Amino acid sequence: MTFRHIQQGLLTVFLAFSLPALANESATATTIASPDAPPTAQPLFADVAIENRLTLLSRELRCVVCQNEALSESPAELATDMRQEIRDLMKAGKTDQEVLTFLTSRYGDFVLFRPPFKPVTYLLWIGPFAFLGFGVLVWFMALRARRTFQSAPVNSAQLAAAARLLEEKP
Amino acid sequence: MKRWLPLVFFMVLVGFFTKGLFLNPREVPSPFIGKAAPTFSLPVVGDAQKAFSPADMKGQVWMLNVWAPWCVSCKVEHKLLMALAESRTAPPIVGLNWKDKTREAQELLARTGNPYVAVPDDLSGRVGIDWGVTGTPETYVIDRNGIVRLKHVGPIDMDIWQNKFVPKLKELGA
């Protein structure tokens, strides 16, 4: 099993949880695009295929100026330049993976919203699951300790006192 | 002892988060450290016939300062760069004019002084992207073999110069 597999496995776990949300989204999409909808506007760009690829890819990329924004939605001037750069690379026939390599070789893994699984990111990817596992372990240990709990021995005088208290009228 | 364990665990987390609060998110590690500086050839501000290329600096330690005439913090840094250039305590500085008008760069340097040995003119910002520039000012130190050794994001002040650049330059034998 390679790291890629583990990463994919983790993604599947995330997806399983978000599937209901996805289903909802596609349902709304179909209601909007009804057959007798008015004619849609002309696309703004000459090459729609490349524009679609650019949009999809740049959602996965960080804008290096306004760091928590995706490259696809950033109005920063540098983001516009970077999108143009990606557009040109795609026109030159580069694959998405080659575009990502181009960007990470210049800006580092920082531009990727989904960091690759490698030694420096082991803690990042596995950490949450390790913490969860640790929590479950502690929980089980606490449960077991409770089950094997031995109450302190009680003598007859204490039992008699308890019986007397129970019989008392409030 | 056992009952204190959660508290100890919590304090360790607090320690990490406190440290995180004081980290600079702009200080992104550059993938170029230890790698060859990207090449380019750009016309020089003031003489469009001449071109500058990093290959021209081969054999000496030099610095690439990314700046722009509109950039305010570059103006703050400019004073220090002038002082460094005048006292000859710094290696030669090349000033990449990043995405701003050639004429404005020329006028500003004529008015306030020019600390640079050359000012390549990156009008399109493409060279900036090749170098992984995220904004101005940014400064790179390149060694004799053309390998990037240091990157600093943001203006350089005396403190940063003394504690970050001087030790690195000494190490490189500049």
Coordinates of C-alpha atoms in Angstrom, one line a residue:
Chain A
M1 CA 0.0 0.0 0.0
T2 CA 1.5 3.3 -1.1
F3 CA 1.1 6.7 0.5
R4 CA -1.1 7.6 -2.5
H5 CA -3.4 4.9 -1.5
I6 CA -3.6 6.0 2.1
Q7 CA -4.3 9.6 0.8
Q8 CA -7.0 8.3 -1.5
G9 CA -8.4 6.3 1.4
L10 CA -8.6 9.3 3.6
L11 CA -10.4 11.2 0.8
T12 CA -12.9 8.5 0.5
V13 CA -13.7 8.8 4.2
F14 CA -14.3 12.5 3.8
L15 CA -16.4 12.0 0.7
A16 CA -18.6 9.4 2.4
F17 CA -19.5 12.0 4.9
S18 CA -20.1 14.8 2.4
L19 CA -22.1 12.7 -0.1
P20 CA -25.6 13.7 1.1
A21 CA -24.5 17.4 0.6
L22 CA -23.3 16.7 -2.9
A23 CA -26.5 15.0 -3.8
N24 CA -28.4 18.0 -2.7
E25 CA -26.3 20.3 -4.8
S26 CA -26.8 18.3 -8.0
A27 CA -30.6 18.3 -7.4
T28 CA -30.8 22.1 -7.3
A29 CA -28.6 22.3 -10.4
T30 CA -31.0 20.2 -12.5
T31 CA -34.0 22.3 -11.4
I32 CA -32.3 25.5 -12.7
A33 CA -31.3 24.1 -16.1
S34 CA -34.8 23.2 -17.2
P35 CA -35.3 22.6 -21.0
D36 CA -37.4 25.7 -21.6
A37 CA -34.9 28.0 -19.9
P38 CA -34.1 31.2 -21.9
P39 CA -31.0 31.0 -24.2
T40 CA -27.8 31.3 -22.2
A41 CA -25.3 34.1 -22.7
Q42 CA -22.4 33.6 -25.0
P43 CA -19.3 32.4 -23.2
L44 CA -16.8 35.2 -22.3
F45 CA -13.8 33.2 -23.4
A46 CA -12.7 31.9 -26.8
D47 CA -11.8 28.5 -25.5
V48 CA -14.4 27.2 -23.2
A49 CA -12.7 23.8 -22.6
I50 CA -9.5 25.5 -21.3
E51 CA -11.5 28.0 -19.3
N52 CA -13.4 25.1 -17.6
R53 CA -10.1 23.3 -16.8
L54 CA -8.6 26.5 -15.5
T55 CA -11.6 27.1 -13.2
L56 CA -11.6 23.6 -11.8
L57 CA -7.8 23.5 -11.3
S58 CA -7.5 27.0 -9.8
R59 CA -10.1 26.1 -7.2
E60 CA -7.5 23.8 -5.8
L61 CA -4.8 26.5 -5.8
R62 CA -4.1 29.1 -3.2
C63 CA -3.8 32.8 -4.2
V64 CA -0.3 33.7 -2.9
V65 CA -1.4 37.3 -2.2
C66 CA -4.6 36.9 -0.3
Q67 CA -3.6 33.6 1.2
N68 CA -6.9 32.1 2.3
E69 CA -8.6 32.7 -1.0
A70 CA -8.6 30.3 -4.0
L71 CA -6.8 31.4 -7.1
S72 CA -10.0 31.0 -9.0
E73 CA -11.8 33.7 -7.1
S74 CA -9.0 36.1 -6.2
P75 CA -9.2 39.6 -7.7
A76 CA -5.5 40.2 -6.9
E77 CA -3.4 41.3 -9.8
L78 CA -0.9 38.6 -9.3
A79 CA -3.7 36.0 -9.3
T80 CA -4.9 37.3 -12.6
D81 CA -1.3 37.0 -14.0
M82 CA -1.1 33.4 -12.6
R83 CA -4.4 32.4 -14.2
Q84 CA -3.1 33.8 -17.5
E85 CA 0.1 31.8 -17.0
I86 CA -1.9 28.6 -16.4
R87 CA -4.2 29.4 -19.4
D88 CA -1.1 29.7 -21.6
L89 CA 0.4 26.5 -20.3
M90 CA -2.9 24.7 -21.0
K91 CA -3.0 26.2 -24.5
A92 CA 0.6 24.9 -25.0
G93 CA -0.8 21.4 -24.3
K94 CA 0.3 20.9 -20.7
T95 CA -1.6 18.5 -18.6
D96 CA -3.1 19.6 -15.2
Q97 CA -0.3 17.7 -13.4
E98 CA 2.3 19.5 -15.4
V99 CA 0.7 22.9 -14.6
L100 CA 0.7 21.9 -10.9
T101 CA 4.4 21.0 -11.1
F102 CA 5.1 24.3 -12.8
L103 CA 3.5 26.2 -9.9
T104 CA 4.8 24.1 -7.0
S105 CA 8.4 24.4 -8.4
R106 CA 8.0 28.2 -8.1
Y107 CA 5.8 28.7 -5.1
G108 CA 6.2 25.4 -3.2
D109 CA 3.5 23.1 -1.9
F110 CA 2.0 26.2 -0.3
V111 CA 0.0 26.9 -3.5
L112 CA -1.9 23.6 -3.1
F113 CA -4.9 23.6 -0.9
R114 CA -4.5 19.8 -0.7
P115 CA -0.9 19.2 0.4
P116 CA 0.8 16.1 -0.9
F117 CA 1.3 13.2 1.5
K118 CA 5.1 13.2 2.3
P119 CA 7.2 13.0 5.4
V120 CA 6.7 16.7 6.4
T121 CA 2.9 16.4 6.1
Y122 CA 2.5 13.0 7.8
L123 CA 1.4 14.6 11.0
L124 CA -1.0 16.9 9.1
W125 CA -2.7 14.0 7.3
I126 CA -2.5 11.3 10.0
G127 CA -2.6 13.6 13.1
P128 CA -6.4 14.0 13.3
F129 CA -7.0 10.3 13.0
A130 CA -4.2 9.5 15.5
F131 CA -5.9 11.9 17.9
L132 CA -9.2 10.3 17.3
G133 CA -7.7 6.8 17.9
F134 CA -6.0 8.0 21.1
G135 CA -9.4 9.4 22.3
V136 CA -11.2 6.1 21.6
L137 CA -8.4 4.2 23.4
V138 CA -8.7 6.4 26.5
W139 CA -12.5 6.0 26.4
F140 CA -12.2 2.2 26.2
M141 CA -9.7 2.1 29.0
A142 CA -12.1 4.2 31.2
L143 CA -15.0 1.9 30.4
R144 CA -12.9 -1.2 31.3
A145 CA -11.8 0.4 34.5
R146 CA -15.4 1.1 35.4
R147 CA -16.5 -2.5 34.7
T148 CA -13.8 -4.0 36.8
F149 CA -14.4 -1.5 39.6
Q150 CA -14.5 -3.2 43.0
S151 CA -16.5 -1.3 45.7
A152 CA -15.1 -1.1 49.1
P153 CA -16.3 -3.9 51.5
V154 CA -19.3 -2.9 53.6
N155 CA -19.8 -4.1 57.2
S156 CA -23.2 -5.1 58.8
A157 CA -23.3 -1.9 60.8
Q158 CA -23.2 0.2 57.7
L159 CA -25.8 -1.9 56.0
A160 CA -28.1 -1.5 59.0
A161 CA -27.6 2.3 58.9
A162 CA -28.5 2.3 55.2
A163 CA -31.6 0.3 55.8
R164 CA -32.7 2.6 58.5
L165 CA -32.2 5.7 56.3
L166 CA -34.3 4.0 53.5
E167 CA -37.2 3.3 55.8
E168 CA -37.3 6.8 57.2
K169 CA -40.5 8.8 56.1
P170 CA -39.6 12.0 54.4
Chain B
M1 CA -0.1 12.6 38.7
K2 CA -2.5 10.8 36.4
R3 CA -5.2 13.4 36.9
W4 CA -2.8 16.2 35.7
L5 CA -2.2 14.5 32.4
P6 CA -5.0 16.1 30.5
L7 CA -3.9 19.5 31.8
V8 CA -0.3 18.9 30.6
F9 CA -1.6 17.8 27.2
F10 CA -3.7 20.9 27.0
M11 CA -0.8 23.1 28.0
V12 CA 1.4 21.6 25.2
L13 CA -1.3 22.4 22.7
V14 CA -1.6 25.9 24.0
G15 CA 2.2 26.2 23.6
F16 CA 2.0 25.3 19.9
F17 CA -0.9 27.6 19.2
T18 CA 0.8 30.5 21.0
K19 CA 3.9 30.0 18.9
G20 CA 1.6 29.9 15.8
L21 CA 0.1 33.2 16.7
F22 CA 3.5 34.9 16.3
L23 CA 4.6 33.3 13.1
N24 CA 4.5 35.4 10.0
P25 CA 2.1 33.8 7.4
R26 CA 3.8 35.8 4.6
E27 CA 7.1 34.0 5.3
V28 CA 6.5 31.1 3.0
P29 CA 9.6 28.8 2.5
S30 CA 10.9 29.3 -1.0
P31 CA 11.4 26.1 -3.0
F32 CA 14.4 27.8 -4.7
I33 CA 16.7 27.7 -1.6
G34 CA 19.6 25.6 -2.6
K35 CA 18.5 25.5 -6.2
A36 CA 19.7 27.3 -9.3
A37 CA 18.3 30.8 -9.8
P38 CA 15.8 31.0 -12.6
T39 CA 17.2 32.6 -15.7
F40 CA 15.7 35.4 -17.7
S41 CA 16.8 38.2 -20.0
L42 CA 15.0 41.6 -19.6
P43 CA 15.7 45.1 -20.9
V44 CA 17.2 47.4 -18.3
V45 CA 15.4 50.6 -17.0
G46 CA 17.1 53.6 -18.5
D47 CA 18.6 51.8 -21.4
A48 CA 16.1 49.6 -23.3
Q49 CA 18.9 48.5 -25.7
K50 CA 20.8 46.8 -22.9
A51 CA 19.6 43.5 -21.4
F52 CA 20.2 42.0 -18.0
S53 CA 20.5 38.3 -17.3
P54 CA 21.4 36.5 -14.0
A55 CA 24.2 34.9 -16.0
D56 CA 25.9 38.3 -16.0
M57 CA 26.5 38.0 -12.2
K58 CA 28.1 34.6 -12.4
G59 CA 31.2 34.4 -10.2
Q60 CA 30.0 36.8 -7.5
V61 CA 27.5 36.8 -4.7
W62 CA 24.7 39.2 -5.5
M63 CA 21.2 40.1 -4.4
L64 CA 18.0 40.4 -6.3
N65 CA 15.6 43.0 -4.8
V66 CA 12.1 42.9 -6.2
W67 CA 10.5 46.3 -6.0
A68 CA 8.1 48.7 -7.7
P69 CA 7.7 52.5 -7.8
W70 CA 4.2 52.4 -6.3
C71 CA 5.3 50.2 -3.4
V72 CA 5.4 52.1 -0.1
S73 CA 7.4 49.7 2.0
C74 CA 10.0 49.6 -0.8
K75 CA 10.5 53.3 -0.2
V76 CA 11.3 52.6 3.5
E77 CA 13.7 49.8 2.5
H78 CA 15.2 52.1 -0.2
K79 CA 17.0 54.2 2.4
L80 CA 18.8 51.1 3.8
L81 CA 19.7 49.9 0.4
M82 CA 21.2 53.3 -0.5
A83 CA 23.3 53.2 2.7
L84 CA 24.4 49.7 1.9
A85 CA 25.3 50.6 -1.6
E86 CA 27.2 53.7 -0.6
S87 CA 29.2 52.0 2.2
R88 CA 30.0 49.1 -0.1
T89 CA 29.2 46.6 2.7
A90 CA 26.7 44.8 0.6
P91 CA 27.2 42.7 -2.5
P92 CA 25.9 44.2 -5.7
I93 CA 22.1 44.6 -5.7
V94 CA 20.0 44.1 -8.8
G95 CA 16.6 45.7 -8.6
L96 CA 13.8 44.0 -10.5
N97 CA 11.2 46.5 -11.4
W98 CA 8.1 44.3 -11.0
K99 CA 4.9 45.1 -12.9
D100 CA 5.2 48.9 -13.0
K101 CA 5.9 51.6 -15.5
T102 CA 9.5 51.9 -16.8
R103 CA 9.4 55.7 -16.8
E104 CA 8.2 55.9 -13.2
A105 CA 11.0 53.6 -12.0
Q106 CA 13.5 55.7 -13.9
E107 CA 12.2 59.0 -12.5
L108 CA 12.0 57.7 -9.0
L109 CA 15.6 56.3 -9.0
A110 CA 16.8 59.6 -10.6
R111 CA 15.1 61.6 -7.8
T112 CA 15.8 59.5 -4.7
G113 CA 19.1 57.7 -5.7
N114 CA 19.8 54.4 -7.3
P115 CA 21.3 51.6 -5.1
Y116 CA 21.2 49.0 -7.9
V117 CA 23.9 47.9 -10.3
A118 CA 21.1 47.1 -12.8
V119 CA 17.3 47.5 -12.9
P120 CA 15.8 44.8 -15.2
D121 CA 12.2 45.7 -16.2
D122 CA 9.6 43.0 -15.6
L123 CA 6.6 44.7 -17.1
S124 CA 4.5 41.6 -17.6
G125 CA 5.4 40.1 -14.2
R126 CA 6.3 36.7 -15.8
V127 CA 9.9 36.8 -14.4
G128 CA 8.3 37.5 -11.0
I129 CA 6.2 34.3 -11.3
D130 CA 9.3 32.3 -12.4
W131 CA 11.0 33.4 -9.2
G132 CA 8.0 32.7 -7.0
V133 CA 7.4 36.4 -6.1
T134 CA 4.3 37.0 -4.0
G135 CA 4.7 40.8 -3.6
T136 CA 7.1 43.6 -3.2
P137 CA 9.6 44.0 -1.7
E138 CA 11.3 40.6 -1.7
T139 CA 15.0 40.0 -1.6
Y140 CA 17.0 37.0 -2.7
V141 CA 20.7 36.2 -2.1
I142 CA 22.4 34.3 -4.9
D143 CA 25.9 32.7 -4.5
R144 CA 28.9 32.6 -6.9
N145 CA 27.5 29.5 -8.6
G146 CA 24.1 31.0 -9.3
I147 CA 22.4 29.1 -6.4
V148 CA 19.6 30.9 -4.4
R149 CA 20.7 30.9 -0.8
L150 CA 18.2 33.2 1.0
K151 CA 14.9 34.7 0.4
H152 CA 13.4 37.5 2.5
V153 CA 9.7 38.6 2.1
G154 CA 9.0 42.2 3.1
P155 CA 11.2 45.3 3.6
I156 CA 14.7 44.8 5.1
D157 CA 15.5 46.9 8.1
M158 CA 18.8 47.2 10.0
D159 CA 17.8 44.4 12.4
I160 CA 16.9 41.9 9.6
W161 CA 20.0 42.9 7.7
Q162 CA 22.4 42.3 10.6
N163 CA 20.7 39.1 11.8
K164 CA 19.6 37.4 8.6
F165 CA 21.7 38.7 5.7
V166 CA 25.1 39.4 7.2
P167 CA 25.6 35.9 8.7
K168 CA 24.5 34.3 5.4
L169 CA 26.7 36.6 3.3
K170 CA 29.7 35.8 5.6
E171 CA 29.0 32.1 5.1
L172 CA 29.0 32.7 1.3
G173 CA 32.3 34.7 1.5
A174 CA 30.9 37.9 0.1

